[in-house]
Each structure stands twice: as C-alpha cells, then as structure tokens.
Amino acid sequence: MDLKLKIWRQNGPDDKGKFVDYEIKNISTDASFLEMLDILNNELIEKGEEPVAFDHDCREGICGMCSLYINGHPHGPDAATTTCQLHMRRFKDGDTIVVEPWRAKPFPIVKDLIVDRSAFDEIIQAGGYISVNTGGVPDANTIPINKGKADLAMDAAACIGCGACVAACKNASAMLFVSAKVSQFALLPQGRIEAKERVKKMVAKMDELGFGNCTNTYACEAECPKEISVTNIARMNREFFAAKVSS
Amino acid sequence: MSNKRVYSSLTKKYVMSLMGLFLITFLFVHLGLNLSVLKDLGSGDYPTFNEAAHFMATNPFIQVFQWVLFAAFLIHIIFGLILQFQNWASRPKGYKVKGSAEENIFSQYMIHTGIVIFIFLVIHFVNFFMVSKGIIPGIQHVKINGEEMENLGKVIVDVFHNGYYVTFYVLALLLLGFHLDHGFQSAFQSLGLQNKKYGPFIKGLGHVVAIVLALGFIIIPLVIYFTK
C-alpha cells in the first residue's frame, strides 16, 4: 500500500517544529505502524536525511514506551492497542496519516515525536510505592485478599504509564494514570498502610507538574491501550477526600 | 518549575461538584414556582404564582438562603474559570487533528455553555429580580386574599410576549440542559460517588434531570408567547 504521511518534525526542545510531508510506497498490510516508520527512516537515511525520532522498546504492547498521536488518536485508531501493536491493514491504500507527539506542558518534546515523560516517574517517586517489606511469594498467600478486590487491583496495575490518557484528555490531565497507581495499592492490604499519605503526595505532585484538571469527559478511558477504567478516578477522589478530612 | 496550587485540583473539583448539585436543587424549586404561572394564565392577578413569589420574597429563611445561593453561583463560576485557565495552560500547543473520544459531546463545551448561562443569568437578574425588588421601577401591585403584593406574574408574561426574548430564553435554557447533562454525572464522579454498578444509573438520571429542567423552563415562555 502507498501512503501519505504528515509527521511533526522538531530538532530539539527549543526548536519551533513543523509538519513535514512524506510519501511511502509498497508498505505491506502486515507491517506494524512502527515497522512502517522504520522503513521510512531507512529511506531517509539512504537519502542522507535525518530519520524521524520516535520512542519504542518492547514492541509487544507491554513496556509503555511507544506513543504517537495518530489521526487524532493516541496509539492510533484501534481500541485497547498500543502503537507498536497497530498494523497497517487498519489503513487504506492512499490514506493520509497525521502523526503528532503527545501534547502536554509536563511532557516537553525532546525531538520529533519523542516527549519526555519523566513527569510520570516523579509522580511515582512521590508516593507510588510501599515502604514495608512484604516478604516472599509464600508470605503473600498468608494474607487473605478478596478476589474481587484483587482483580480490581490487577486491572489498575495493568497501566503501562504510556501517557495516552494525558495525550487524549482535552485538559492534559494525568488523573487516569495517577488514579490507577493509587488504586493498585489502595485496594490491597499491603498498600493500605500508606494509602492516605500516598494519595495526598501523588495528587500534589501531579498538580505541581502542571497537568490539567479532570473534567470527567472519559476520553482517557476510551483511548487507554490497557482499558484502565475511570472508576479508578472515582476511587482516587474518594481516597483523597477521606485522606484530607482524616489526616 | 514550581506550580504550587492554593487548593489541590481535587479539592476544587469537590467544591465545583457540591455547588453544582446545590444549584440543581435550586433549579427544581425555581421550576416548580415558575410552572404555577401557567395555572394563572388569563387571570391578570396571577394569584397562585404571585402568592408563591411573595412567600419566597418575604420568608426570612429564604431571604438568608438567597445569599447562600448567590455565593454558590459565584464560587461555581470562579472555580470553573480557574480550572479552565489551568486546563488551557496544560496544553500550550494543541493538535492538528483534534481528538473526539469524549463520551458526551457536551463535556467539551462546559465553559462555553457556562458563559452563555452566565450572560443569561445577568439579563435574567435585571429583568426579574431587580424589577421584583423595585430596584428597577415599574412593577404593579395586586391584592390577593386581602394582602397587597407585587404582580410579578404580569412582569413575566409581559416579557415573554417579546419574541426575541423568548428565542434567547429558549436557547439559553437548552444550553443549560446540555451543561447539566454532563455536569450531573460529572459531579458524582468528582465526589467519588460512582462505580461500575451505579455509574449507568447516575448517567441516566443526569439525562432525566437535564431534560426535565430544560424542557420544564422552556415550555413556560412558549405557552405564554403562543397563547397571548
């Protein structure tokens, strides 16, 4: 298949940046989106041009490194799919594909389509951990945990921290990410001990970094490649309220 | 890059939600009162409506509560603006291809519908509240059950004989309906009172609240205008 690409090119954080048009031919419908970009980059290198910089690592949909805002959707048009798992059969021959980086003040552009997502690491460092030693695997089985809660905690822990929620949100809010990280601990007895301090610190860090406020549009849930539920946001709202009034 | 906020984003959302839900309860009372004017149409004295309005205007509890109401409006508006400015600042450069994954289209336009409702509120305040209080002169008086009171019913019917005003009123109230359609369930989500089980019910109730309030208010000027 032949495609027209409109890709955001930006030399560095301070560069103004602009869209550049590319045409690419003979792409297999079985190629992944990132493989298509690899082919484009090979062609650019052969021509002596600078290849397009984009983030990627595992290419198995589990690491959270790939990003890309494709035709108005973080991770492209497929639901519950990361960019690396998106395939070219999803597009039609002759399509124009617009590829943009995540846009959010706390995610500054490093180069082209790569943004610095260390703001998420800072939020995790603020409280997304447990300080107690929970022992080895057999010890975990000595604490009975309600199956429903364990499932909810696992669902929340499926978040790969890619930042699609921030990219999708009209306010560039990080609430889905932060609430997933708060929930995965708050639902389990090992995480309850520090729950109040955790939620206060993580929310304060999220605000400080300049992420927007949640207006409950649920675009984040619709675009999340791991289908993290906005009920986590409701849970974090409860947790934060309880923490504020009781400590 | 310190960006310390006076209130956390979540605290501001709690306040927005509580004020919003409070204002919705007020709208129901207001609608109930307004609908009584339809009962009085053609009477000239508007006894049911005027008596109810007179009660609201003289009852000491309502008099105190009216200031609580003003405060709620003010806080809802101010916090809404602060949140919106912060949200705009969080994405200095937008996308070429805009996303559209929002569950409810109205959720994208809360600030816009909010601004129109605010303008409506100011005009509404001048047309009715200030006239009823005599700040703007011209209100007539009637005697109902031996008690002299303002003929607010006539003020309303006169205003609703103006086609331009009726059109604006209907449009503004439609936008209020859109605002509430997202706002109602959003308030519950912000307060953490939402989960997989009750979420759909709250959203459904939000649609009902929005439709009942918007249509309820809209029917009144339409009936008055088309039966004059």
XYZ file of C-alpha atoms in Angstrom:
475
model
C 0.000 0.000 0.000
C 1.056 3.580 -0.689
C 0.611 6.236 1.962
C 0.998 9.956 2.533
C 2.451 10.860 5.912
C 2.317 14.198 7.702
C 4.839 13.950 10.527
C 5.758 16.500 13.197
C 9.482 17.281 12.949
C 11.236 19.241 15.673
C 15.013 19.358 16.020
C 15.107 19.844 19.760
C 13.149 21.144 22.756
C 13.609 24.783 21.729
C 13.020 24.325 18.010
C 9.717 25.654 16.689
C 8.938 22.493 14.760
C 6.702 21.886 11.733
C 4.816 19.196 9.858
C 6.738 17.556 7.007
C 5.024 15.560 4.253
C 6.408 12.177 3.199
C 5.234 9.652 0.658
C 5.930 5.993 1.223
C 5.259 3.160 -1.206
C 4.889 -0.625 -1.146
C 4.133 -0.998 2.534
C 2.865 -4.451 3.476
C -0.518 -4.532 5.193
C 1.108 -6.938 7.677
C 3.708 -4.347 8.733
C 3.234 -2.746 12.128
C 2.978 1.029 12.342
C 6.465 1.258 13.807
C 7.879 -1.027 11.092
C 6.385 1.346 8.545
C 8.243 4.201 10.272
C 11.425 2.049 10.292
C 11.116 1.675 6.506
C 10.578 5.424 6.151
C 13.664 6.066 8.286
C 15.794 3.679 6.194
C 14.737 5.588 3.094
C 15.546 8.902 4.786
C 18.989 7.637 5.869
C 19.706 6.425 2.318
C 18.832 9.893 1.053
C 21.151 11.382 3.669
C 18.285 12.952 5.646
C 17.703 12.900 9.387
C 15.458 9.939 10.397
C 12.251 10.577 12.344
C 12.856 10.154 16.089
C 10.174 8.128 17.904
C 10.039 6.158 21.145
C 9.781 2.366 21.173
C 11.168 -0.563 23.118
C 9.470 -3.948 23.551
C 7.120 -3.700 20.550
C 4.892 -6.201 22.366
C 2.449 -3.702 23.876
C 3.672 -4.042 27.436
C 6.501 -1.568 28.054
C 4.686 1.739 27.569
C 7.477 3.336 25.568
C 5.736 3.845 22.239
C 3.488 6.841 21.908
C 2.392 8.762 18.763
C -0.843 10.679 18.285
C -2.116 9.203 15.012
C -5.008 10.845 13.132
C -6.444 12.317 16.335
C -5.977 9.218 18.488
C -3.195 8.355 20.929
C -1.805 4.987 19.766
C -3.901 5.243 16.609
C -7.457 4.265 15.728
C -7.623 0.779 17.300
C -9.109 0.411 20.777
C -7.014 -1.193 23.500
C -3.937 -1.238 21.269
C -0.537 0.379 21.619
C 1.113 1.963 18.570
C 3.559 -0.947 18.289
C 0.648 -3.384 18.022
C -1.155 -1.272 15.430
C -0.899 -2.734 11.922
C -1.039 -1.107 8.541
C -4.043 -3.212 7.490
C -6.014 -0.786 9.652
C -5.372 1.877 6.987
C -6.407 2.117 3.354
C -4.198 2.492 0.311
C -3.642 6.183 -0.421
C -4.575 7.310 3.118
C -3.011 10.411 4.633
C -1.782 9.732 8.159
C -1.035 12.613 10.532
C 1.484 11.704 13.225
C 1.961 14.055 16.180
C 3.763 13.817 19.503
C 1.883 13.771 22.860
C 0.961 17.397 23.575
C 1.102 18.452 27.219
C 3.092 21.065 29.117
C 4.529 18.462 31.554
C 5.622 16.302 28.554
C 8.129 18.561 26.749
C 9.205 17.449 23.284
C 12.757 16.088 23.159
C 12.934 15.590 19.412
C 10.360 14.998 16.656
C 7.821 12.559 18.134
C 9.683 11.826 21.383
C 8.409 13.508 24.534
C 9.965 13.468 27.991
C 7.582 11.513 30.210
C 9.709 11.647 33.356
C 6.873 13.674 34.940
C 5.173 10.284 35.439
C 8.298 8.966 37.181
C 8.209 11.976 39.501
C 4.603 11.182 40.422
C 5.561 7.575 41.178
C 8.523 8.775 43.237
C 6.172 10.998 45.232
C 4.238 8.018 46.619
C 3.625 5.221 44.138
C 5.347 2.553 46.215
C 5.089 0.705 49.527
C 7.802 1.066 52.160
C 7.062 -2.099 54.107
C 8.771 -5.388 53.369
C 6.013 -7.735 52.226
C 8.207 -10.833 52.229
C 8.495 -13.541 49.596
C 5.841 -15.239 47.481
C 4.640 -17.668 50.231
C 4.097 -14.712 52.583
C 1.715 -13.104 50.109
C -0.530 -16.157 50.332
C -0.830 -15.835 54.100
C -2.853 -12.633 53.725
C -6.359 -13.441 52.531
C -7.496 -10.981 49.877
C -10.998 -10.675 48.465
C -10.952 -11.963 44.891
C -12.958 -9.015 43.577
C -10.522 -6.526 45.082
C -7.518 -8.484 43.851
C -8.958 -8.365 40.322
C -9.586 -4.622 40.518
C -6.034 -4.079 41.766
C -4.647 -6.164 38.911
C -6.761 -4.245 36.380
C -5.389 -0.963 37.741
C -1.848 -2.338 37.727
C -2.186 -3.089 34.009
C -1.383 0.607 33.388
C 1.889 0.800 31.453
C 2.371 4.529 32.055
C 2.496 5.416 28.347
C 0.743 8.760 28.815
C -2.049 8.191 26.271
C -4.553 9.402 28.886
C -2.755 12.742 29.128
C -2.496 12.948 25.352
C -6.194 12.171 24.863
C -7.508 14.460 27.600
C -8.585 17.887 26.384
C -7.090 19.249 29.611
C -3.885 17.164 29.501
C -4.900 15.702 32.844
C -2.995 12.763 34.323
C -5.872 11.599 36.525
C -6.303 8.180 34.894
C -2.612 7.327 35.324
C -2.380 8.631 38.895
C -5.673 7.013 39.919
C -4.573 3.641 38.510
C -1.356 3.833 40.517
C -3.204 4.953 43.649
C -5.841 2.221 43.201
C -3.486 -0.715 42.683
C -2.096 -0.090 46.176
C -5.211 1.221 47.914
C -7.136 -1.963 47.084
C -4.635 -4.278 48.770
C -3.867 -4.621 52.495
C -0.139 -4.133 51.914
C -0.843 -0.786 50.281
C -3.480 0.411 52.762
C -0.921 1.314 55.403
C 0.399 4.308 53.485
C -2.767 4.954 51.451
C -3.605 8.374 52.895
C -0.122 9.822 52.607
C 0.315 8.290 49.171
C -2.766 9.799 47.568
C -2.053 13.250 49.002
C 1.557 13.244 47.821
C 0.819 11.894 44.359
C -2.010 14.365 43.727
C 0.129 17.260 44.978
C 2.952 16.219 42.637
C 0.544 15.836 39.714
C -0.755 19.377 40.299
C 2.725 20.791 40.799
C 3.947 19.361 37.486
C 1.226 21.303 35.667
C -1.104 18.547 34.477
C -4.646 19.778 33.852
C -7.738 19.131 35.950
C -10.101 16.266 35.283
C -13.430 17.287 33.730
C -14.763 13.731 33.535
C -15.006 13.547 29.754
C -13.671 9.965 29.865
C -11.638 10.388 26.680
C -8.750 8.840 28.655
C -10.627 5.585 29.232
C -11.679 5.419 25.575
C -8.091 5.828 24.359
C -6.221 3.844 27.024
C -4.407 0.900 25.405
C -4.825 -1.058 28.642
C -8.503 -0.141 29.132
C -7.944 1.353 32.571
C -11.368 2.270 33.937
C -12.361 5.769 35.059
C -13.858 4.144 38.157
C -10.247 4.324 39.366
C -10.558 8.118 39.180
C -13.719 7.957 41.313
C -11.835 5.751 43.767
C -8.954 8.212 43.945
C -11.442 11.053 44.510
C -12.837 9.085 47.474
C -9.369 8.221 48.777
C -8.175 11.798 48.555
C -11.282 13.154 50.257
C -11.003 10.626 53.084
C -7.291 11.377 53.464
C -7.869 15.136 53.568
C -10.615 15.050 56.185
C -8.996 12.434 58.403
C -5.336 13.423 58.461
C 9.093 24.752 37.657
C 7.158 25.114 40.854
C 3.456 25.275 40.312
C 2.088 25.005 43.867
C -1.643 25.477 43.979
C -3.672 27.016 46.782
C -6.228 24.230 46.609
C -5.468 20.887 45.027
C -7.145 20.108 41.723
C -9.336 17.567 43.503
C -10.464 19.983 46.218
C -11.514 22.482 43.565
C -13.468 19.739 41.829
C -15.223 18.799 45.079
C -16.296 22.412 45.517
C -17.431 22.674 41.888
C -19.479 19.487 42.265
C -21.131 20.405 45.542
C -22.032 23.887 44.320
C -23.302 22.437 41.039
C -25.545 19.890 42.743
C -26.817 22.568 45.118
C -27.664 24.812 42.169
C -29.565 21.929 40.559
C -31.771 21.570 43.647
C -32.407 25.309 43.458
C -33.410 24.972 39.793
C -36.040 22.394 40.727
C -37.584 24.762 43.283
C -37.421 27.592 40.769
C -39.086 25.453 38.087
C -41.867 24.412 40.423
C -42.579 28.054 41.174
C -42.460 29.081 37.514
C -44.846 26.362 36.387
C -47.515 27.778 38.681
C -47.719 30.847 36.434
C -49.226 28.643 33.716
C -52.103 27.806 36.039
C -52.874 31.507 36.392
C -52.795 32.445 32.699
C -55.637 34.777 31.740
C -56.397 35.794 35.315
C -54.496 39.102 35.304
C -53.739 38.772 39.016
C -51.746 35.537 38.810
C -52.834 34.572 42.351
C -51.004 31.212 42.701
C -47.748 32.448 41.294
C -47.765 35.838 42.987
C -48.581 34.320 46.338
C -45.748 31.809 45.985
C -43.340 34.528 44.852
C -44.465 36.745 47.697
C -43.820 33.948 50.164
C -40.302 33.454 48.761
C -39.607 37.180 48.878
C -40.739 37.626 52.486
C -39.846 34.362 54.214
C -36.823 35.087 56.443
C -35.281 31.658 55.849
C -35.453 32.097 52.073
C -34.058 35.622 52.442
C -30.955 34.306 54.180
C -30.729 31.346 51.858
C -30.764 33.577 48.816
C -27.331 34.871 49.802
C -26.086 31.300 50.111
C -27.395 30.792 46.605
C -25.567 33.857 45.252
C -22.398 32.635 46.920
C -22.822 29.183 45.358
C -23.212 30.701 41.892
C -20.168 32.886 42.417
C -17.974 30.060 43.721
C -19.089 27.698 40.940
C -18.243 30.335 38.330
C -14.920 31.436 39.849
C -13.649 27.890 40.446
C -14.846 26.892 36.990
C -12.838 29.701 35.426
C -9.708 28.931 37.476
C -9.883 25.246 36.499
C -10.435 26.155 32.862
C -7.466 28.534 32.718
C -5.250 25.870 34.292
C -6.529 23.330 31.772
C -5.735 25.589 28.840
C -2.274 26.216 30.279
C -1.639 22.474 30.493
C -1.602 22.178 26.726
C 0.022 25.289 25.262
C 0.177 23.775 21.778
C -2.784 21.786 20.528
C -3.122 19.001 17.979
C -3.534 19.365 14.234
C -6.109 16.580 14.261
C -8.376 17.101 17.231
C -9.399 14.086 19.279
C -13.040 13.231 19.806
C -13.054 10.347 22.271
C -15.193 12.131 24.844
C -18.141 10.061 25.964
C -20.530 13.024 25.938
C -20.097 15.782 23.341
C -21.352 18.417 25.824
C -18.418 17.687 28.132
C -16.146 19.517 25.674
C -18.141 22.715 25.890
C -18.809 23.239 29.617
C -17.006 26.591 29.679
C -18.870 27.794 26.565
C -22.328 26.735 27.753
C -21.360 28.093 31.169
C -20.543 31.533 29.754
C -23.853 31.744 27.861
C -25.729 30.679 31.002
C -23.884 33.379 32.956
C -24.874 36.069 30.419
C -28.426 34.769 30.582
C -28.268 34.933 34.363
C -27.249 38.601 34.325
C -30.078 39.526 31.929
C -32.484 37.374 33.927
C -31.402 39.117 37.121
C -32.041 42.551 35.628
C -35.379 41.571 34.070
C -36.914 39.825 37.031
C -35.013 40.057 40.298
C -34.253 43.774 40.145
C -37.764 44.591 38.915
C -39.376 42.481 41.655
C -37.290 44.264 44.292
C -38.218 47.677 42.863
C -34.567 48.497 42.042
C -35.809 48.950 38.507
C -39.178 50.727 38.817
C -42.386 49.765 37.082
C -43.799 46.823 38.985
C -47.534 46.901 39.640
C -49.232 45.704 42.785
C -52.250 43.452 43.274
C -54.358 42.448 46.240
C -54.567 38.699 46.737
C -56.527 37.316 49.715
C -56.545 40.806 51.170
C -52.775 41.168 51.055
C -51.042 43.676 48.797
C -48.166 42.198 46.806
C -46.098 42.712 43.638
C -47.649 41.450 40.417
C -44.568 39.518 39.323
C -46.727 37.219 37.206
C -47.570 40.149 34.929
C -43.883 41.088 34.613
C -43.111 37.563 33.423
C -45.992 37.345 30.977
C -45.145 40.771 29.527
C -41.513 39.828 28.994
C -42.485 36.535 27.391
C -44.620 38.372 24.828
C -41.357 39.564 23.275
C -40.340 37.095 20.550
C -36.642 37.968 20.709
C -36.527 37.418 24.442
C -38.380 34.113 24.159
C -35.913 32.932 21.499
C -32.924 33.863 23.650
C -34.531 32.300 26.706
C -35.197 29.014 24.913
C -31.649 28.856 23.515
C -30.060 29.664 26.878
C -32.160 27.038 28.645
C -31.263 24.447 26.002
C -27.606 25.149 26.717
C -28.350 24.833 30.436
C -29.739 21.386 29.659
C -26.510 20.463 27.832
C -24.459 21.838 30.743
C -26.408 19.734 33.236
C -26.371 16.619 31.077
C -22.618 16.370 31.578
C -22.465 18.238 34.864
C -24.761 15.994 36.880
C -22.869 12.734 36.420
C -19.567 14.622 36.459
C -20.341 15.918 39.957
C -20.860 12.382 41.217
C -17.638 11.199 39.594
C -15.669 14.101 41.113
C -17.055 13.332 44.548
C -16.082 9.699 44.094
C -19.724 8.597 44.220
C -19.578 6.499 41.103
C -18.684 2.922 40.283
C -19.388 0.273 37.649
C -22.646 -0.706 39.330
C -24.288 2.695 39.901
C -22.496 4.660 37.181
C -25.001 3.927 34.406
C -27.906 4.801 36.704
C -26.337 8.150 37.655
C -25.689 8.963 33.991
C -29.285 8.066 33.130
C -30.573 10.182 35.990
C -28.407 13.047 34.711
C -30.116 12.868 31.313
C -33.524 12.929 33.029
C -32.571 15.890 35.245
C -31.222 17.833 32.260
C -34.264 17.153 30.084
C -36.848 17.809 32.819
C -35.235 21.099 33.864
C -34.537 22.418 30.357
C -37.914 21.439 28.894
C -39.771 22.484 32.037
C -38.378 26.005 31.864
C -38.708 26.222 28.070
C -42.393 25.250 27.993
C -43.400 28.317 30.042
C -42.345 31.120 27.634
C -43.532 29.082 24.650
C -47.019 28.614 26.106
C -47.222 32.285 27.096
C -45.952 33.514 23.721
C -48.179 31.339 21.575
C -51.353 31.890 23.626
C -51.072 35.667 24.009
